[in-house]
mmCIF file of C-alpha atoms in Angstrom:
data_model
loop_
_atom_site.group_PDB
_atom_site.id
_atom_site.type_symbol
_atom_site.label_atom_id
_atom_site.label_comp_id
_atom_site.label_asym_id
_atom_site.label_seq_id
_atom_site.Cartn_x
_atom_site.Cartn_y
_atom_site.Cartn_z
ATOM 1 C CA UNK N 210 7.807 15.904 -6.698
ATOM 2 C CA UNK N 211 9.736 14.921 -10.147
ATOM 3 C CA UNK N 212 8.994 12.896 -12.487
ATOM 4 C CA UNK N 213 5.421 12.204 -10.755
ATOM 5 C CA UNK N 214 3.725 9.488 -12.914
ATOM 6 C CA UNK N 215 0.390 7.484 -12.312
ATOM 7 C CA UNK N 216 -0.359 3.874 -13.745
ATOM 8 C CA UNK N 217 -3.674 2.601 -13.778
ATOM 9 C CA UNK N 218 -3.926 -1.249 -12.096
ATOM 10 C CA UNK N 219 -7.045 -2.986 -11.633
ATOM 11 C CA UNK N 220 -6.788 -4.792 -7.898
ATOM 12 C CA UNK N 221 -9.399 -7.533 -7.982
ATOM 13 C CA UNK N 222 -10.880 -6.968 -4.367
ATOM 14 C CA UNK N 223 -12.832 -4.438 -5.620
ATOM 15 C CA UNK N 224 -10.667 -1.354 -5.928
ATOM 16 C CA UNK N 225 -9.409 0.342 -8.892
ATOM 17 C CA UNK N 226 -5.728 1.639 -7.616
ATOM 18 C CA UNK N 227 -3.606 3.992 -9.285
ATOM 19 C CA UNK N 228 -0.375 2.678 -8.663
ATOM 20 C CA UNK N 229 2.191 5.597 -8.262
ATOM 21 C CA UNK N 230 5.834 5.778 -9.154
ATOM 22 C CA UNK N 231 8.318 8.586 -8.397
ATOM 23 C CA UNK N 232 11.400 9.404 -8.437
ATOM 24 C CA UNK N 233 13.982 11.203 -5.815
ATOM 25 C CA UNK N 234 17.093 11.998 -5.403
ATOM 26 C CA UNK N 235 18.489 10.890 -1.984
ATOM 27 C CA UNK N 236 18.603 7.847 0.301
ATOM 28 C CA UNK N 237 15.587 5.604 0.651
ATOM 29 C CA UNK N 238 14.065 4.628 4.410
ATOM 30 C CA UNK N 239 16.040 1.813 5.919
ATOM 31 C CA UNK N 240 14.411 -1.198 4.439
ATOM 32 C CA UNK N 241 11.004 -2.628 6.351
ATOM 33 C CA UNK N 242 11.276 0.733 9.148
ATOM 34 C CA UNK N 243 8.078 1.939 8.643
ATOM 35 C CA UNK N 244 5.599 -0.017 10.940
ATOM 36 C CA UNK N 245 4.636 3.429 13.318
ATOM 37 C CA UNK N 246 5.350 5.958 11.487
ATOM 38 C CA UNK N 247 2.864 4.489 8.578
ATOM 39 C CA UNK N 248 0.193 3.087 10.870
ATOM 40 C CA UNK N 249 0.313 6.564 12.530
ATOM 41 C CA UNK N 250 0.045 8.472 9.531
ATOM 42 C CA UNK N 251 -3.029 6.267 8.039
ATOM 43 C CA UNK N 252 -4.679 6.659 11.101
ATOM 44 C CA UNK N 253 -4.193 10.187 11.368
ATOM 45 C CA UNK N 254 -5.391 10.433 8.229
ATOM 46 C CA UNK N 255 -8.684 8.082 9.273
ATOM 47 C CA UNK N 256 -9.305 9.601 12.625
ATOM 48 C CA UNK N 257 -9.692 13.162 10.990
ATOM 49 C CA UNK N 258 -11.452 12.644 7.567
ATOM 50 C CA UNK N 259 -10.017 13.821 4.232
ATOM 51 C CA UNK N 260 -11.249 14.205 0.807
ATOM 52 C CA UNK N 261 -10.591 12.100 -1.626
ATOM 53 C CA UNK N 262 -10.804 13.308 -5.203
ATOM 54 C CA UNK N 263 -13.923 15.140 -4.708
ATOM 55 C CA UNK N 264 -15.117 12.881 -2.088
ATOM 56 C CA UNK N 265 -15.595 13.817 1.356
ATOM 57 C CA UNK N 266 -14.619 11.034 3.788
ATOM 58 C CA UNK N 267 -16.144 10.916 7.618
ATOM 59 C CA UNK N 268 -13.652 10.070 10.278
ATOM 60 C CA UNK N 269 -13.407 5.950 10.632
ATOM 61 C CA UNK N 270 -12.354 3.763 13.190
ATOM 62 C CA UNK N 271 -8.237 3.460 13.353
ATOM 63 C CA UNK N 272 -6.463 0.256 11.721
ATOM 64 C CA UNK N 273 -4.543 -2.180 14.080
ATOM 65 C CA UNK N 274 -1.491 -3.594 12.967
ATOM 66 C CA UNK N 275 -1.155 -7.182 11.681
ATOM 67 C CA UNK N 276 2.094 -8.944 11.349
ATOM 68 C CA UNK N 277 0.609 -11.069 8.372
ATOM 69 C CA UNK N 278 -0.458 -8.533 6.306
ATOM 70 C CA UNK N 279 2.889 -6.951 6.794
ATOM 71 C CA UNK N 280 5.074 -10.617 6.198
ATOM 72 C CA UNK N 281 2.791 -9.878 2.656
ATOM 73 C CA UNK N 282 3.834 -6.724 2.392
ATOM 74 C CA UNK N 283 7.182 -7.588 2.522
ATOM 75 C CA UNK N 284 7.428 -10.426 -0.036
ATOM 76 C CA UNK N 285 5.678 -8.423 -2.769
ATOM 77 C CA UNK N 286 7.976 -4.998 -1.990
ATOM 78 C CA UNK N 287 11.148 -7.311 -2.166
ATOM 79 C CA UNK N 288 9.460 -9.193 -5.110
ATOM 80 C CA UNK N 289 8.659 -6.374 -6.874
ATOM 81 C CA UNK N 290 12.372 -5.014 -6.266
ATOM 82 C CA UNK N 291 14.433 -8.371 -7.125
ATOM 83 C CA UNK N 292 12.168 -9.078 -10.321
ATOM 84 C CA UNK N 293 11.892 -5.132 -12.027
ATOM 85 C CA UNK N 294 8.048 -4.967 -11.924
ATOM 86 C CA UNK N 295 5.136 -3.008 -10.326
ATOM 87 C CA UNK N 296 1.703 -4.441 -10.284
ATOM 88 C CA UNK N 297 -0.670 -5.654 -7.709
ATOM 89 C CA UNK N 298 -1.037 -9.264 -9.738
ATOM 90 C CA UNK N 299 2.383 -11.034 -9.433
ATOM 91 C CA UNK N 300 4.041 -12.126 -12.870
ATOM 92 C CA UNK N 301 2.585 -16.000 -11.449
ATOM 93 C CA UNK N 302 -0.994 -14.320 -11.429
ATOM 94 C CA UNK N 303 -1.254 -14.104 -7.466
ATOM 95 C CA UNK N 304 -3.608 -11.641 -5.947
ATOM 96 C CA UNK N 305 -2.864 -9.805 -3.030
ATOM 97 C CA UNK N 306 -5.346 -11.979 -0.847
ATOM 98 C CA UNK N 307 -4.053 -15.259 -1.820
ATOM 99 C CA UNK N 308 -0.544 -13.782 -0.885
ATOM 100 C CA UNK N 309 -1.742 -12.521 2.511
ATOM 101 C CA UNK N 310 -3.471 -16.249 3.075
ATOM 102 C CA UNK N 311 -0.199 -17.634 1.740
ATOM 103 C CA UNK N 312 1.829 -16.845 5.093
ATOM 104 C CA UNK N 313 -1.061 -17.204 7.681
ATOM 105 C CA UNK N 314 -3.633 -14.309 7.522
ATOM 106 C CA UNK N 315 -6.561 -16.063 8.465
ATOM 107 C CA UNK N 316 -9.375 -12.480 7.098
ATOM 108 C CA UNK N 317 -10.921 -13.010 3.749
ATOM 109 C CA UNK N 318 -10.400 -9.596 2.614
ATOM 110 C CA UNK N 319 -7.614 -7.849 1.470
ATOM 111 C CA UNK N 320 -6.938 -4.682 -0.193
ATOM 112 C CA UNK N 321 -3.336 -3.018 -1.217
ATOM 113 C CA UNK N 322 -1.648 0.170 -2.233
ATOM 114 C CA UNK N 323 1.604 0.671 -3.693
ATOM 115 C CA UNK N 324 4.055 2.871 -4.510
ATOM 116 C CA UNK N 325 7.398 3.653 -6.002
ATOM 117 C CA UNK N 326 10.593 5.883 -5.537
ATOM 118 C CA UNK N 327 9.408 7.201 -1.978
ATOM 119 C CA UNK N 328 12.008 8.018 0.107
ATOM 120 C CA UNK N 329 9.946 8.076 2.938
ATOM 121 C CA UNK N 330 6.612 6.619 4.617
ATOM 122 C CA UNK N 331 5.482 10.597 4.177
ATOM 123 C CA UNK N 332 6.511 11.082 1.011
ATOM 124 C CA UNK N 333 4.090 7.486 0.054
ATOM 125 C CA UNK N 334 1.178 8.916 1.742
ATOM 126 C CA UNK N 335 0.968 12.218 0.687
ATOM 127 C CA UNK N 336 1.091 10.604 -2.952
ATOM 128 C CA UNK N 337 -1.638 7.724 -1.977
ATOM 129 C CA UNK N 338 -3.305 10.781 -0.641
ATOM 130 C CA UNK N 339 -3.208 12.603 -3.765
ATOM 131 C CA UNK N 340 -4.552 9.668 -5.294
ATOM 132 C CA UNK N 341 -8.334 9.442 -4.966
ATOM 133 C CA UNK N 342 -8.446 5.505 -5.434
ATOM 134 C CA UNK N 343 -5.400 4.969 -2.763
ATOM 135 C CA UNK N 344 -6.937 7.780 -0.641
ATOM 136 C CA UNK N 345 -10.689 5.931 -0.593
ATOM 137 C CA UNK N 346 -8.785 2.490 -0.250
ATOM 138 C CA UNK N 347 -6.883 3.913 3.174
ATOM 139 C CA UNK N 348 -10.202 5.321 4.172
ATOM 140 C CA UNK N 349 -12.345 2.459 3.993
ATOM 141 C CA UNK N 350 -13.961 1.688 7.029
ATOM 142 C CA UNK N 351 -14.546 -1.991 6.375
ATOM 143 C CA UNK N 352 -11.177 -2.340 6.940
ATOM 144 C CA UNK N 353 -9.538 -3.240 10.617
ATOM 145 C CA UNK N 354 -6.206 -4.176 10.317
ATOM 146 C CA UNK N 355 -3.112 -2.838 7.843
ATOM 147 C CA UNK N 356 0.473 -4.107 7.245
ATOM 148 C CA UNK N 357 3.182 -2.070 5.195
ATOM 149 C CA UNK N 358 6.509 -2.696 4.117
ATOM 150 C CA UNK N 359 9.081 -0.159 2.180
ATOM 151 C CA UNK N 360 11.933 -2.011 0.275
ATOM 152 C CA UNK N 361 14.602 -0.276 -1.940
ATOM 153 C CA UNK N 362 11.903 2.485 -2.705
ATOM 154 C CA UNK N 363 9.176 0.267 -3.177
ATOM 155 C CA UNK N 364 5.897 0.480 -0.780
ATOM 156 C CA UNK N 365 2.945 -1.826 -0.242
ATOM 157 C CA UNK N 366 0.620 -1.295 2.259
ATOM 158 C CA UNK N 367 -2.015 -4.117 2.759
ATOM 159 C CA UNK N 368 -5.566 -3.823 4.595
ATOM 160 C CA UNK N 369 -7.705 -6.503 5.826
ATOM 161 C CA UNK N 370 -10.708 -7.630 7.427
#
């Protein structure tokens, strides 16, 4: 990976995420076309265990997918894009669970991951794997459901309960 670079952000559900960026050469992922191949790779990554940092995380039960948390994803990757910034608190001071309840998810808890310059949905896990705080956050069991969204390079990936 080039130009691999790690930005601390504090999400206020509880997680401290290191948000990633990185650059590539070549095309990004067709915009949004990452529903299976992330939900499969997260719960690949659940169903087997993993360490995280020095962590060793059990197996948990796999995430379903939830077309809210995803509509969420989506606003904040495009938002992100269209308005040159990268942070889990949007520039009006919105946190990821208020946007989430802000087009219908109905669960009271929400986490996120991002990530920048990805080309693909492998390419943003292995680095949220790499990454002990987005490795816990994709291994914690308390959450059931995920949405994701990849736009012009940028990825968010949303959990609830």
């Amino acid at each position: 990976m080039s130009n691999l670079r790690n930005k601390l952000t504090l999400l206020f559900t509880g997680i401290l995420v290191l948000t990633l960026s990185c650059k590539k050469n070549g095309q990004f992922v067709a915009d949004g076309v990452i529903q299976k191949s992330l939900l499969d790779s997260v719960n690949n990554l659940r169903s087997s265990g993993c360490k995280c940092g020095n962590d060793s995380m059990s197996p948990v039960a796999p995430l379903v997918w939830n077309d809210f948390l995803a509509k969420a994803a989506e606003l904040l990757a495009k938002d992100m894009y269209s308005r040159n910034y990268f942070e889990h608190l949007s520039p009006e001071g919105t946190f990821p669970v208020q946007r989430a309840q802000a087009v219908g998810y109905t669960g009271t808890t929400v986490g996120e991951i991002i990530a920048k310059g990805y080309k693909d949905a492998g390419g943003a896990m292995s680095g949220w794997k790499a990454s002990e705080s987005h490795c816990k956050a994709m291994m914690e069991p308390f959450y059931l459901e995920t949405g994701a969204y990849s736009y012009n390079g940028f990825w968010v990936q949303e959990f609830g309960k």
